[in-house]
JSON list of C-alpha atoms and ligand atoms in Angstrom, two decimals:
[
{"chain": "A", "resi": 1, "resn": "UNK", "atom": "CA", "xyz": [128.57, 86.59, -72.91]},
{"chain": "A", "resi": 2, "resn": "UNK", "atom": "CA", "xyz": [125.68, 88.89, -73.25]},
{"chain": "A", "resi": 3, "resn": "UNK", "atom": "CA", "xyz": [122.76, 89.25, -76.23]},
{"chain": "A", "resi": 4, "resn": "UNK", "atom": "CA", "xyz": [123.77, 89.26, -79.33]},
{"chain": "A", "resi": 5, "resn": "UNK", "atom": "CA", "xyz": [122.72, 92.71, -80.29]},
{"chain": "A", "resi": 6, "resn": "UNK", "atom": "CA", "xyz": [123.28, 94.05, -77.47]},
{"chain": "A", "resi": 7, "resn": "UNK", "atom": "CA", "xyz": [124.71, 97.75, -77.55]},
{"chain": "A", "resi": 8, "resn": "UNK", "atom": "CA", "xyz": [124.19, 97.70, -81.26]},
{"chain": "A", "resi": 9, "resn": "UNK", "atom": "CA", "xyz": [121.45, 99.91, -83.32]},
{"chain": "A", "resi": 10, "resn": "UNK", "atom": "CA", "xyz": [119.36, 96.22, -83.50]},
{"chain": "A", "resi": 11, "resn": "UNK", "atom": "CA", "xyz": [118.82, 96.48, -79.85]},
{"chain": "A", "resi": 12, "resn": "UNK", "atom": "CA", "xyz": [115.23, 97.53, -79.21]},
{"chain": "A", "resi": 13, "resn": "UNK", "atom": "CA", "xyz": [114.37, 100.97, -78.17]},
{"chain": "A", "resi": 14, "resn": "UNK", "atom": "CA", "xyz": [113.16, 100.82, -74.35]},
{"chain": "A", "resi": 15, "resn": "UNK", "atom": "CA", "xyz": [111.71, 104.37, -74.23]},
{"chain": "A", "resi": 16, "resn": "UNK", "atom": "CA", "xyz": [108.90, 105.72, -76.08]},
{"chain": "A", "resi": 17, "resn": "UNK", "atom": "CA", "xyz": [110.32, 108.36, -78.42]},
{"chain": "A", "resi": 18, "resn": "UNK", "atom": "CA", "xyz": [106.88, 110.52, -77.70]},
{"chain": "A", "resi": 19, "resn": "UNK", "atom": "CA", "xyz": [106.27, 110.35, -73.93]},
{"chain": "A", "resi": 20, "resn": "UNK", "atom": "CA", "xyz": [109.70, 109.06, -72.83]},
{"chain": "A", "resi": 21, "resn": "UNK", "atom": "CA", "xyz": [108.13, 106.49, -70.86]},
{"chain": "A", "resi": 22, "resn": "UNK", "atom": "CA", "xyz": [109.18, 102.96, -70.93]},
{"chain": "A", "resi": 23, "resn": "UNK", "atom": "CA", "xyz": [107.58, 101.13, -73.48]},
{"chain": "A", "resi": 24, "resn": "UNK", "atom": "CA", "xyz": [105.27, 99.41, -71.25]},
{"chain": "A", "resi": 25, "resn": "UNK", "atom": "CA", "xyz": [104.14, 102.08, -69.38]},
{"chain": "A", "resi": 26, "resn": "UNK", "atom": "CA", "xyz": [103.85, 103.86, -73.04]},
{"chain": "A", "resi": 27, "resn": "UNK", "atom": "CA", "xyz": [99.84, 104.98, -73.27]},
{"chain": "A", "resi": 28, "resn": "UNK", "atom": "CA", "xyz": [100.42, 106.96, -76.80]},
{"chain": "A", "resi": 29, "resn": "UNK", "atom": "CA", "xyz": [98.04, 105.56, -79.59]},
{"chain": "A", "resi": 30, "resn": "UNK", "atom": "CA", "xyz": [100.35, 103.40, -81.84]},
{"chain": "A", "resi": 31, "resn": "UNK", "atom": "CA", "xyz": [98.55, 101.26, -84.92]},
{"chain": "A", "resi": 32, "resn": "UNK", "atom": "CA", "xyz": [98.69, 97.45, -85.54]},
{"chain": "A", "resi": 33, "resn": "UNK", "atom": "CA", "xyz": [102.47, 97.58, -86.28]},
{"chain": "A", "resi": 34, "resn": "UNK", "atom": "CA", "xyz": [103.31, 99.38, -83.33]},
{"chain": "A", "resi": 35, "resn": "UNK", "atom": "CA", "xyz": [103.76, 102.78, -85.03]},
{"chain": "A", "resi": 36, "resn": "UNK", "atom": "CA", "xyz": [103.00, 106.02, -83.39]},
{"chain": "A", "resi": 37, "resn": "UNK", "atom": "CA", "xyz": [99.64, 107.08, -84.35]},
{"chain": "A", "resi": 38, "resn": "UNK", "atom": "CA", "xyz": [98.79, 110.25, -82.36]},
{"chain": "A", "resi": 39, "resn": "UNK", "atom": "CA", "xyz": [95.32, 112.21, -83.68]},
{"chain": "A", "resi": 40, "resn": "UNK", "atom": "CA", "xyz": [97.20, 114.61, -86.20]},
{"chain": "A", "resi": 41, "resn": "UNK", "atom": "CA", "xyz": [98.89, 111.53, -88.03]},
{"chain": "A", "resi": 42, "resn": "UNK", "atom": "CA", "xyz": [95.18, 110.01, -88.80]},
{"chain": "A", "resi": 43, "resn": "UNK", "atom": "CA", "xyz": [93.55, 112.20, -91.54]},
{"chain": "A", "resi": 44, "resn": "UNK", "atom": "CA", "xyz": [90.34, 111.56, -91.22]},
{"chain": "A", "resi": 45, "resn": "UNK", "atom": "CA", "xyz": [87.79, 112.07, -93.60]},
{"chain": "A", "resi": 46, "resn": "UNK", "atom": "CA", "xyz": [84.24, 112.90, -93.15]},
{"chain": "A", "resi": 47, "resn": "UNK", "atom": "CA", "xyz": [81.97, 112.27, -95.96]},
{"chain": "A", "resi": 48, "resn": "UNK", "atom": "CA", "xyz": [78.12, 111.55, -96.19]},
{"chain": "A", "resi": 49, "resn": "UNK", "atom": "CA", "xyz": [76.11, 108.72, -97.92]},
{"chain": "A", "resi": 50, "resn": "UNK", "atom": "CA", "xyz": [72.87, 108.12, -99.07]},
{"chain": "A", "resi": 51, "resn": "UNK", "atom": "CA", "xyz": [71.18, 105.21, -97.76]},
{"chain": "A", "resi": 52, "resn": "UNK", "atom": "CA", "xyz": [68.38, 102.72, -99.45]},
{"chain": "A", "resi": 53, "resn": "UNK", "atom": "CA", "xyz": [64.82, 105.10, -98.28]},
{"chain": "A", "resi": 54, "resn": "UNK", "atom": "CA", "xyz": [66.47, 108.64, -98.59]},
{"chain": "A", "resi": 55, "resn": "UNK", "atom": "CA", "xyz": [68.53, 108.32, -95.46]},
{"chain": "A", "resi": 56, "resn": "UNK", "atom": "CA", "xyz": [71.20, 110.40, -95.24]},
{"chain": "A", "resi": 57, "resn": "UNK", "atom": "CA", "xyz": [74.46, 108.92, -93.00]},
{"chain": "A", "resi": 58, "resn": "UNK", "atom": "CA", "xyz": [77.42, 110.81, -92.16]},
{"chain": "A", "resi": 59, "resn": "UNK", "atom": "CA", "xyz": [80.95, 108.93, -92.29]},
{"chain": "A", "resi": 60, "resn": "UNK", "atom": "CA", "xyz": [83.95, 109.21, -91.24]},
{"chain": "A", "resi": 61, "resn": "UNK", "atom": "CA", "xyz": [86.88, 107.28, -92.49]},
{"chain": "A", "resi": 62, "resn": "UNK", "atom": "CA", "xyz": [90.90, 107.25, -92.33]},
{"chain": "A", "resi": 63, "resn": "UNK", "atom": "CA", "xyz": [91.20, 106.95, -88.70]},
{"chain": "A", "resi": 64, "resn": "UNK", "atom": "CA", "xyz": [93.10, 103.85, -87.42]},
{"chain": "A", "resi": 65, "resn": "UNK", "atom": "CA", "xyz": [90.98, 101.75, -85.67]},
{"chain": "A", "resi": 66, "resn": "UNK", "atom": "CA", "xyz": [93.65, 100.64, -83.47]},
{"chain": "A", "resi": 67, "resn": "UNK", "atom": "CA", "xyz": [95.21, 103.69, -82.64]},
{"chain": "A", "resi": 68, "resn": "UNK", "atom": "CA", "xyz": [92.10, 105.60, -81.99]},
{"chain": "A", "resi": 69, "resn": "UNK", "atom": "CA", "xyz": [89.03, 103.73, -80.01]},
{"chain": "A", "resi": 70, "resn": "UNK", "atom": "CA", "xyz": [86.59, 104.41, -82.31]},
{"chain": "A", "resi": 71, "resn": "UNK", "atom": "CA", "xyz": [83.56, 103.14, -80.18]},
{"chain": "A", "resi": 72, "resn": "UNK", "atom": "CA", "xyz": [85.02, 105.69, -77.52]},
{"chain": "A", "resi": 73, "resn": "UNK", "atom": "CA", "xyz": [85.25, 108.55, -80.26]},
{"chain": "A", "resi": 74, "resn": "UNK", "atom": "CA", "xyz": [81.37, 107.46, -81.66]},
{"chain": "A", "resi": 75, "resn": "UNK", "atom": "CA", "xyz": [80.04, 107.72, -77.94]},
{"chain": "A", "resi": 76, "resn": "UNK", "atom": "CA", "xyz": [81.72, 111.39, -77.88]},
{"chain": "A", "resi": 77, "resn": "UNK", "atom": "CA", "xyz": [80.01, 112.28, -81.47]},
{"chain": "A", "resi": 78, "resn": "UNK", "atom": "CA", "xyz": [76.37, 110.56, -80.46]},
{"chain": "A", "resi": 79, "resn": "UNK", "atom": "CA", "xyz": [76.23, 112.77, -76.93]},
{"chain": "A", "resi": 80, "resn": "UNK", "atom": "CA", "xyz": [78.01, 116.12, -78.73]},
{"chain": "A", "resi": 81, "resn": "UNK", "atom": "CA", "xyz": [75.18, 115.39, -81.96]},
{"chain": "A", "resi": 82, "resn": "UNK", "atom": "CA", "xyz": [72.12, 113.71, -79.74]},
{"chain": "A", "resi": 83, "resn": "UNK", "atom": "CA", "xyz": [72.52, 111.36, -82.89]},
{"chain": "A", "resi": 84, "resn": "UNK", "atom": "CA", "xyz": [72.74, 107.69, -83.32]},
{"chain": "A", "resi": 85, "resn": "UNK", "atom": "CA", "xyz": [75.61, 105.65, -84.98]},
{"chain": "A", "resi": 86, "resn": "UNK", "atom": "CA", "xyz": [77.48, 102.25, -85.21]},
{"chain": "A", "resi": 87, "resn": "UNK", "atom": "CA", "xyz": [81.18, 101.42, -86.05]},
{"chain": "A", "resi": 88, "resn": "UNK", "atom": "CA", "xyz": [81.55, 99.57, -89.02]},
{"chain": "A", "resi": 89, "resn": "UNK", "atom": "CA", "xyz": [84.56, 98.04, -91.00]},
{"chain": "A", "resi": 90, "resn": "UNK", "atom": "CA", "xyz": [86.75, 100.43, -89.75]},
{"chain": "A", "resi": 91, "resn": "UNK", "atom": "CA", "xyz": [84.43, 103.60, -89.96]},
{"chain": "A", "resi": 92, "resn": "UNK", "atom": "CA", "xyz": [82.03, 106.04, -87.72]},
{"chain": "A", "resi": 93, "resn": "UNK", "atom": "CA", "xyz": [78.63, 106.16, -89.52]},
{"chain": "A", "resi": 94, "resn": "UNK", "atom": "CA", "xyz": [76.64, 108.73, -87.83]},
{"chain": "A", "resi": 95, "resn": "UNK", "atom": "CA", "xyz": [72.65, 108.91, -88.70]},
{"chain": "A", "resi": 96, "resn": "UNK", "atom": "CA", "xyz": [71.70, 112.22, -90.54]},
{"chain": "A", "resi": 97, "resn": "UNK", "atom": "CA", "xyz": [73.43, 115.14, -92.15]},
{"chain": "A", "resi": 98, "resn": "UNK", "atom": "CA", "xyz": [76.12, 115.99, -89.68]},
{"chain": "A", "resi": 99, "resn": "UNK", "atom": "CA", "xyz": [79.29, 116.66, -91.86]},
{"chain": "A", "resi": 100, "resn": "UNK", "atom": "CA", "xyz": [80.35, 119.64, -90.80]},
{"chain": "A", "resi": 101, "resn": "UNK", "atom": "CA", "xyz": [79.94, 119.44, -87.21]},
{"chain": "A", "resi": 102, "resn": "UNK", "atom": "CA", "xyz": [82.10, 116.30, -87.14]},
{"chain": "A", "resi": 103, "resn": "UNK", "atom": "CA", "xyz": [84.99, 117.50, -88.88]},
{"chain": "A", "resi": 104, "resn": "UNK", "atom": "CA", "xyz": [84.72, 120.53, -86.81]},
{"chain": "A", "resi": 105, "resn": "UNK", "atom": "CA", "xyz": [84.50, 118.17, -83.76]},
{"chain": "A", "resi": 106, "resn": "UNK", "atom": "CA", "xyz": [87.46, 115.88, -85.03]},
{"chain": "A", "resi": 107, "resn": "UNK", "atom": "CA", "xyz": [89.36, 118.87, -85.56]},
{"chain": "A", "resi": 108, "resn": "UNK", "atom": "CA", "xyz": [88.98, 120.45, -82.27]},
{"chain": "A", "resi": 109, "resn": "UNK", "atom": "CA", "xyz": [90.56, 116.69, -80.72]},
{"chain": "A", "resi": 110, "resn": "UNK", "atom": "CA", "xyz": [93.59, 117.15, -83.13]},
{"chain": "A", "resi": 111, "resn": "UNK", "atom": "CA", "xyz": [92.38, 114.69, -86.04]},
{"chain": "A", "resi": 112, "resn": "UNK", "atom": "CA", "xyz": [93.38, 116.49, -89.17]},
{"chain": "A", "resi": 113, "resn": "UNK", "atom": "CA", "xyz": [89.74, 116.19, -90.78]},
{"chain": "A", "resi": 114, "resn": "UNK", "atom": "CA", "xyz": [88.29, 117.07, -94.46]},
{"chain": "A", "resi": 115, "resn": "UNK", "atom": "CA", "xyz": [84.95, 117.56, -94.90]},
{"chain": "A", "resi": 116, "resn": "UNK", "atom": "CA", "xyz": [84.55, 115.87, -98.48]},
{"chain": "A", "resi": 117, "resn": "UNK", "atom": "CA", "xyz": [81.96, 115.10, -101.06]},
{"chain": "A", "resi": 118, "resn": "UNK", "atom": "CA", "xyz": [78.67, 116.78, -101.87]},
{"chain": "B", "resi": 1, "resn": "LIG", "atom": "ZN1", "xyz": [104.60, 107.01, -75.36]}
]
């Protein structure tokens, strides 16, 4: 007798649908479910805040943090911007007015990104 599912629709894909690989050898970015997340299906959104002493800090949110390697992606805006940063909950905070330049950035490495706020 074989699986129980097996040869039906319930049987689990064994081939990426993106890469054709086999799941394992899959490298695309995929979120925490498992999903296909590749750069154009994470909006991101770039935005800047004003910190406590007049600081400004740019931000960029809505990319998945599983997906995307966002300490990666920060090292890449820090050397392109000779700025500092940190990864926080989830987001890119980049020191100083850079808004901009890192949706231009983001958008050159296929992130869909929105320059937004004043
Ligand atoms: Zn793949």
């Amino acid at each position: 007798m074989g699986g129980l599912f097996d040869g039906t629709p319930w049987e689990r894909p064994v081939t990426c649908a993106e890469c054709g690989r086999p799941l394992e050898a899959c490298r695309c970015p995929r979120d925490a479910r498992g999903d296909l997340k590749r750069p154009q299906d994470q909006p991101a959104r770039v935005h800047r805040e004003r910190r406590s002493g007049g600081k400004t800090v740019t931000v960029v949110s809505g990319i998945d943090s599983v997906a995307t390697d966002l300490e990666a992606l920060l090292k890449e805006l820090k050397s392109c911007l000779g700025a500092g940063g940190t990864v926080k909950d989830g987001r890119i905070e980049i020191q100083g007015d850079h808004r901009d330049r890192v949706a231009a950035i983001l958008r050159e490495k296929g992130y869909p990104a929105k320059a937004a706020g004043g």
